[in-house]
Short mmCIF file of C-alpha atoms in Angstrom, two decimals:
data_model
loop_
_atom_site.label_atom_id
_atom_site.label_comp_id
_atom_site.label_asym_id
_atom_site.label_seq_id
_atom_site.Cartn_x
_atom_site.Cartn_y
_atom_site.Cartn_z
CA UNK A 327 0.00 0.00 0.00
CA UNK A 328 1.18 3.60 -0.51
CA UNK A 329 2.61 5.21 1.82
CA UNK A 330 1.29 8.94 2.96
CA UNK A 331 2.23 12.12 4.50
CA UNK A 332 0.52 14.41 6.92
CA UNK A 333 1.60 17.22 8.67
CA UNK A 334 1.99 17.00 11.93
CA UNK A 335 -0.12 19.26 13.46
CA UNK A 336 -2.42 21.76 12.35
CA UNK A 337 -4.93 24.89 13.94
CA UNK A 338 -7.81 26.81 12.39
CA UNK A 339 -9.87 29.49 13.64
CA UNK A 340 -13.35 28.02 15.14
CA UNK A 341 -16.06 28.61 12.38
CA UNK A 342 -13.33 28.68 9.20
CA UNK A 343 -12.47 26.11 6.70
CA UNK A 344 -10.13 23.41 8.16
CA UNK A 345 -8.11 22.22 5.03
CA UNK A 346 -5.94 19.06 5.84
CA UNK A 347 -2.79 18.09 3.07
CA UNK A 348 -2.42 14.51 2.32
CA UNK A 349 0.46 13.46 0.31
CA UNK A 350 0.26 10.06 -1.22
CA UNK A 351 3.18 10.00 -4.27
CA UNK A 352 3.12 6.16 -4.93
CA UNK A 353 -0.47 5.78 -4.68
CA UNK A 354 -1.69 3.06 -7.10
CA UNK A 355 -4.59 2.97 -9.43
CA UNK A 356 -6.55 0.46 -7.08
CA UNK A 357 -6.24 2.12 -3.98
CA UNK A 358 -8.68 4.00 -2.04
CA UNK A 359 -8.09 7.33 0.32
CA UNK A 360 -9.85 6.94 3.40
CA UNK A 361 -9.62 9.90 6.21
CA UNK A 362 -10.43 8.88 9.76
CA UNK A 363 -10.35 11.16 12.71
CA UNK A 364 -9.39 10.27 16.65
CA UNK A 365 -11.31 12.61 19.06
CA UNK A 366 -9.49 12.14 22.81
CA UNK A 367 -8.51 8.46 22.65
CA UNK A 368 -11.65 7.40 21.62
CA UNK A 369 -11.55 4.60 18.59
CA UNK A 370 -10.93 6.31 15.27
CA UNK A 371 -14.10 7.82 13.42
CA UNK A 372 -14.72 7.39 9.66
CA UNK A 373 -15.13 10.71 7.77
CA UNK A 374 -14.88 9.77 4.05
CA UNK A 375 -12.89 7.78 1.55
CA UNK A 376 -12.78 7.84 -2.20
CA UNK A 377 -11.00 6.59 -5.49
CA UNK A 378 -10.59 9.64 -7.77
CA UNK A 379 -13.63 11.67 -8.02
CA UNK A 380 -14.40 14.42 -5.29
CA UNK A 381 -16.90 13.44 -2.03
CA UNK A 382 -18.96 15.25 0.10
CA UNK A 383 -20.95 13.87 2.52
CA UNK A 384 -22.22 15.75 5.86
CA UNK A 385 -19.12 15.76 7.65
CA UNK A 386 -16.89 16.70 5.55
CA UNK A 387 -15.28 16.92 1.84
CA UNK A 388 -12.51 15.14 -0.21
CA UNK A 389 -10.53 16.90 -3.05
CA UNK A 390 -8.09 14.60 -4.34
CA UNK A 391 -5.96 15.87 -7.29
CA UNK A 392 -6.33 14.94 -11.03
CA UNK A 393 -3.18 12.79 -10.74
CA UNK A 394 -4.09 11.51 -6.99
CA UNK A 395 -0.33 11.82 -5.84
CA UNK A 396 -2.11 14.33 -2.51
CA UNK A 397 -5.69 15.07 -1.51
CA UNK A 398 -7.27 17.42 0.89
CA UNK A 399 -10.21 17.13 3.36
CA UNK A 400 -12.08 19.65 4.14
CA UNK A 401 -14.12 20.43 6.90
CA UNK A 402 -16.40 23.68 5.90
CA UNK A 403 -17.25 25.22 9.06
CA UNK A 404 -14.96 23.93 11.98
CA UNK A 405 -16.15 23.72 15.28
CA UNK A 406 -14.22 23.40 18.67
CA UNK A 407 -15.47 19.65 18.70
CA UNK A 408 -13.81 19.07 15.57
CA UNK A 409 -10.58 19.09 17.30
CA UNK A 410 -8.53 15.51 16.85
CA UNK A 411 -6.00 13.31 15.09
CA UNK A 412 -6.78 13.64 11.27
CA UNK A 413 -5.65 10.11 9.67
CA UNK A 414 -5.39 9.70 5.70
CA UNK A 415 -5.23 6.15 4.67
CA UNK A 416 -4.70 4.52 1.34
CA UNK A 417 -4.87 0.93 0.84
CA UNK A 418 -6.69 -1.52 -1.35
CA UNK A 419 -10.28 -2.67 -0.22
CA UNK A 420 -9.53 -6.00 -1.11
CA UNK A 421 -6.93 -6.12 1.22
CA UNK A 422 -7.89 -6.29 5.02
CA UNK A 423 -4.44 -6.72 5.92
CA UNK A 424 -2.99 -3.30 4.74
CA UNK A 425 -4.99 -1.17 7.03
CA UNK A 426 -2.55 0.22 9.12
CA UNK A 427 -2.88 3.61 10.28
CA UNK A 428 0.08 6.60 10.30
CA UNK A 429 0.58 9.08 12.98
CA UNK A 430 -1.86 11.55 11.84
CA UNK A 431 -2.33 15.62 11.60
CA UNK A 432 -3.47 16.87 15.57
CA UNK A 433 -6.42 19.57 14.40
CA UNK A 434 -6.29 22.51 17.16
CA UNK A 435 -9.67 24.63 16.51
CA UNK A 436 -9.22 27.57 18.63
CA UNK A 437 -12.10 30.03 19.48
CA UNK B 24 -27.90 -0.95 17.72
CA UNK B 25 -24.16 -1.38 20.50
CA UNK B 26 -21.59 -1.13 17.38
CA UNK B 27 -18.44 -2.19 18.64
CA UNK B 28 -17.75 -3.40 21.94
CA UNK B 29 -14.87 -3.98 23.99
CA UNK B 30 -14.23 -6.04 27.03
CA UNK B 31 -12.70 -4.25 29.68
CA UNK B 32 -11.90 -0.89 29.20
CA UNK B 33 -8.94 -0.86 31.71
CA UNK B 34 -6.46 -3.51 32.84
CA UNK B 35 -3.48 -3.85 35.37
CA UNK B 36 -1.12 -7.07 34.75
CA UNK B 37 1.78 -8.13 35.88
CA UNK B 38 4.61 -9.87 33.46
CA UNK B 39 4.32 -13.09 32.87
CA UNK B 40 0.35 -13.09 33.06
CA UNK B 41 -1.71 -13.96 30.52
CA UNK B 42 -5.49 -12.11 29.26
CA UNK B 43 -7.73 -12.35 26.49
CA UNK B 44 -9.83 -9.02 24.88
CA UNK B 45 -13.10 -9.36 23.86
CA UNK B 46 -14.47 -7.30 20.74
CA UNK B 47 -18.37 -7.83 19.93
CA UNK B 48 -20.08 -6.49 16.59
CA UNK B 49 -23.56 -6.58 16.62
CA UNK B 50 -23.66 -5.00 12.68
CA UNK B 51 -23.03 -8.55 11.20
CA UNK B 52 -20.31 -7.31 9.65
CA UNK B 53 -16.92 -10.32 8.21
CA UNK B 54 -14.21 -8.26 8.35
CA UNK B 55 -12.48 -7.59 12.14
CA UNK B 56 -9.63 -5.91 13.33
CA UNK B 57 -7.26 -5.75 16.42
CA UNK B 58 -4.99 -2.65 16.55
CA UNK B 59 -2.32 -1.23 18.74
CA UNK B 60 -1.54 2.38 20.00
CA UNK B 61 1.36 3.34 21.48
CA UNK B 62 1.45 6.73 23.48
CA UNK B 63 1.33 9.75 20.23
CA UNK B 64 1.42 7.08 17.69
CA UNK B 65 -0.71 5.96 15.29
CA UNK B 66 -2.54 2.68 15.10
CA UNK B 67 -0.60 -0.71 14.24
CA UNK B 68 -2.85 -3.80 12.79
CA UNK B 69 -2.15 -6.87 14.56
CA UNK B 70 -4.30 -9.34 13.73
CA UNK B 71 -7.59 -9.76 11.71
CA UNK B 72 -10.11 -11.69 10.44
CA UNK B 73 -11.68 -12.11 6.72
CA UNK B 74 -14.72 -14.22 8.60
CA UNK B 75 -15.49 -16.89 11.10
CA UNK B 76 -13.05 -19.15 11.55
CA UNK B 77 -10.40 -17.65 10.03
CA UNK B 78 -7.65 -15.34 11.20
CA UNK B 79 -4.84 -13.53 9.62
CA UNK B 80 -1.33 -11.64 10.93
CA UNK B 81 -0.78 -7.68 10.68
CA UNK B 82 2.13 -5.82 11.29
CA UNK B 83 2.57 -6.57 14.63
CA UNK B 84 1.09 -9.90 15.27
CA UNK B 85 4.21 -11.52 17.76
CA UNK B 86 2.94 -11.94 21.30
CA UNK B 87 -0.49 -12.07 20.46
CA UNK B 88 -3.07 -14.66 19.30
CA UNK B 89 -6.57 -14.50 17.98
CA UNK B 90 -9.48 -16.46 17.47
CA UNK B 91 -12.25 -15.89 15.72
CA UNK B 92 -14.87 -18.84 16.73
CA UNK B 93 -18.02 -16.87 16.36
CA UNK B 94 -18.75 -14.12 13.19
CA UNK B 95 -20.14 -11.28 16.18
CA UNK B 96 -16.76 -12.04 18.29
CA UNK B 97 -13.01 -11.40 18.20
CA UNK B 98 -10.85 -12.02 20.60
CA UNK B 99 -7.31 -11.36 21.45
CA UNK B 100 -4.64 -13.11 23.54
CA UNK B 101 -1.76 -12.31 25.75
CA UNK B 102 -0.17 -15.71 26.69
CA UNK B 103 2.84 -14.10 28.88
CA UNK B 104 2.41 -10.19 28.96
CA UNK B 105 4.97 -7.86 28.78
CA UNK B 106 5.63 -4.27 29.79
CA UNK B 107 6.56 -3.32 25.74
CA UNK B 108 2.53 -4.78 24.91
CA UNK B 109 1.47 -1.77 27.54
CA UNK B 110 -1.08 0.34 25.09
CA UNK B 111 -4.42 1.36 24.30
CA UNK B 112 -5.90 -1.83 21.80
CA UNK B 113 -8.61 -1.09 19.78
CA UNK B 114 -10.89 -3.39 17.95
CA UNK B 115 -12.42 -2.64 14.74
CA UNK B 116 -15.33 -4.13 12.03
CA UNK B 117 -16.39 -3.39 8.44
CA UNK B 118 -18.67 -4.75 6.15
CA UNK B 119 -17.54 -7.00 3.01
CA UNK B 120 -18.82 -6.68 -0.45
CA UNK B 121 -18.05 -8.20 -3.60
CA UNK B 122 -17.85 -7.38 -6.96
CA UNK B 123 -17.48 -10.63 -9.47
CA UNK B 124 -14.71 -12.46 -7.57
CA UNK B 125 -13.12 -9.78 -5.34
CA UNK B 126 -14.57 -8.86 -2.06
CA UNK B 127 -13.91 -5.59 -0.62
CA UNK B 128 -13.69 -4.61 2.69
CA UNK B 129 -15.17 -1.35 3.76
CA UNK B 130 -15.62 1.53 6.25
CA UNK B 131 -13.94 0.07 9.82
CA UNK B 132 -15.94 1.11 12.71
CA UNK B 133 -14.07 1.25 16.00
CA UNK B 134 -14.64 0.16 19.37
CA UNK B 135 -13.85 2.51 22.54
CA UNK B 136 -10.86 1.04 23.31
CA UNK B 137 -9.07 -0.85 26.08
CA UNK B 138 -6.06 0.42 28.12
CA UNK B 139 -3.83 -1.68 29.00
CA UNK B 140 -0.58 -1.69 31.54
CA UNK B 141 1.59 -4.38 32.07
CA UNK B 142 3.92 -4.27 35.33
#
């Protein structure tokens, strides 16, 4: 599975667009971009995930670029609650085994 | 509708003990998951399971087993804990679906967690 890079850590201003950078160079044409978030140290949350086309669904949406080396999720409106570990994940749905997570972009939404 | 349960959320052991984790899925779902997470890490697969009966290794299956006897449960095993399997596990599901002869596994959903410390 491709391997992907977030930055560390990230803040926005409470009620702005959060905007998260995912770089995923060696992504392959099978594989899927998932983005999970981590709230506390509560189990992970599932925000979105797509192939090559652009999502939106009501949490959030997923720009990924025309050659899908990077994407970015976007979160509209962000709220203090939307504060977490942002996780982008590529992998191949056929394969259960690759699902390992990385360490993540902390989201700081300050008031 | 529970999700994804866990079984406990804290425990104390001391080296040498063993333990076993219980995850419960009550979304009839094939595919589950045991993960690791280390203190400001990320999550590390360790073992999981295509369906009942079956298991599979991750990428950090040594020290652990799994079994898998029953589709709603998945349980993990410490035979002799250590201080370096200390962490927070979580346990995971998703759906499967297939498309001719490839099945795809979907969205995970997570359970809350269990903490564990070994002395």
């Amino acid at each position: 599975d491709a391997k992907t890079t977030q930055p560390t850590s990230m803040d926005c201003a409470e009620g702005r667009a959060a905007n998260l950078p995912c770089n995923h160079s060696t992504i392959s044409g099978n594989e899927y971009v998932y983005w999970y978030r981590q709230i506390h140290s509560q189990g992970p949350q599932y925000i979105i995930h797509g192939l090559k086309n652009n999502e939106t669904n009501e949490m959030a949406s997923l720009i990924i670029t025309e050659d899908r080396k990077s994407s970015t999720l976007i979160l509209p409106h962000a709220t203090l609650r939307d504060t977490a570990v942002y996780y982008c994940i590529v992998r191949v749905s056929t394969n259960a085994g690759k699902s390992t997570f990385g360490d993540g972009t902390t989201l700081t939404v300050k008031p | 509708n529970a999700g994804v349960t866990q079984t406990p959320k804290f425990r104390v052991l001391k080296t040498g003990q063993s333990m076993t984790l219980l995850c419960a899925q009550d979304m009839n779902h094939e595919y589950m998951y045991w993960y690791r997470q280390d203190p400001g890490m990320g999550l590390r697969l360790i073992h999981y399971s295509v369906g009942e009966g079956t298991t599979a290794k991750g990428e950090v299956p040594d020290g652990y087993n799994v079994s898998r006897l029953k589709k709603q449960n998945f349980l993990l095993g410490l035979e002799s804990a250590a201080p370096s399997q200390t962490s927070v596990y979580f346990c995971a599901s998703s759906y499967s679906r297939t498309s001719g002869r490839a099945r795809f596994a979907d969205t995970q959903y997570f359970g809350p967690g269990t903490r564990l410390t070994v002395l």
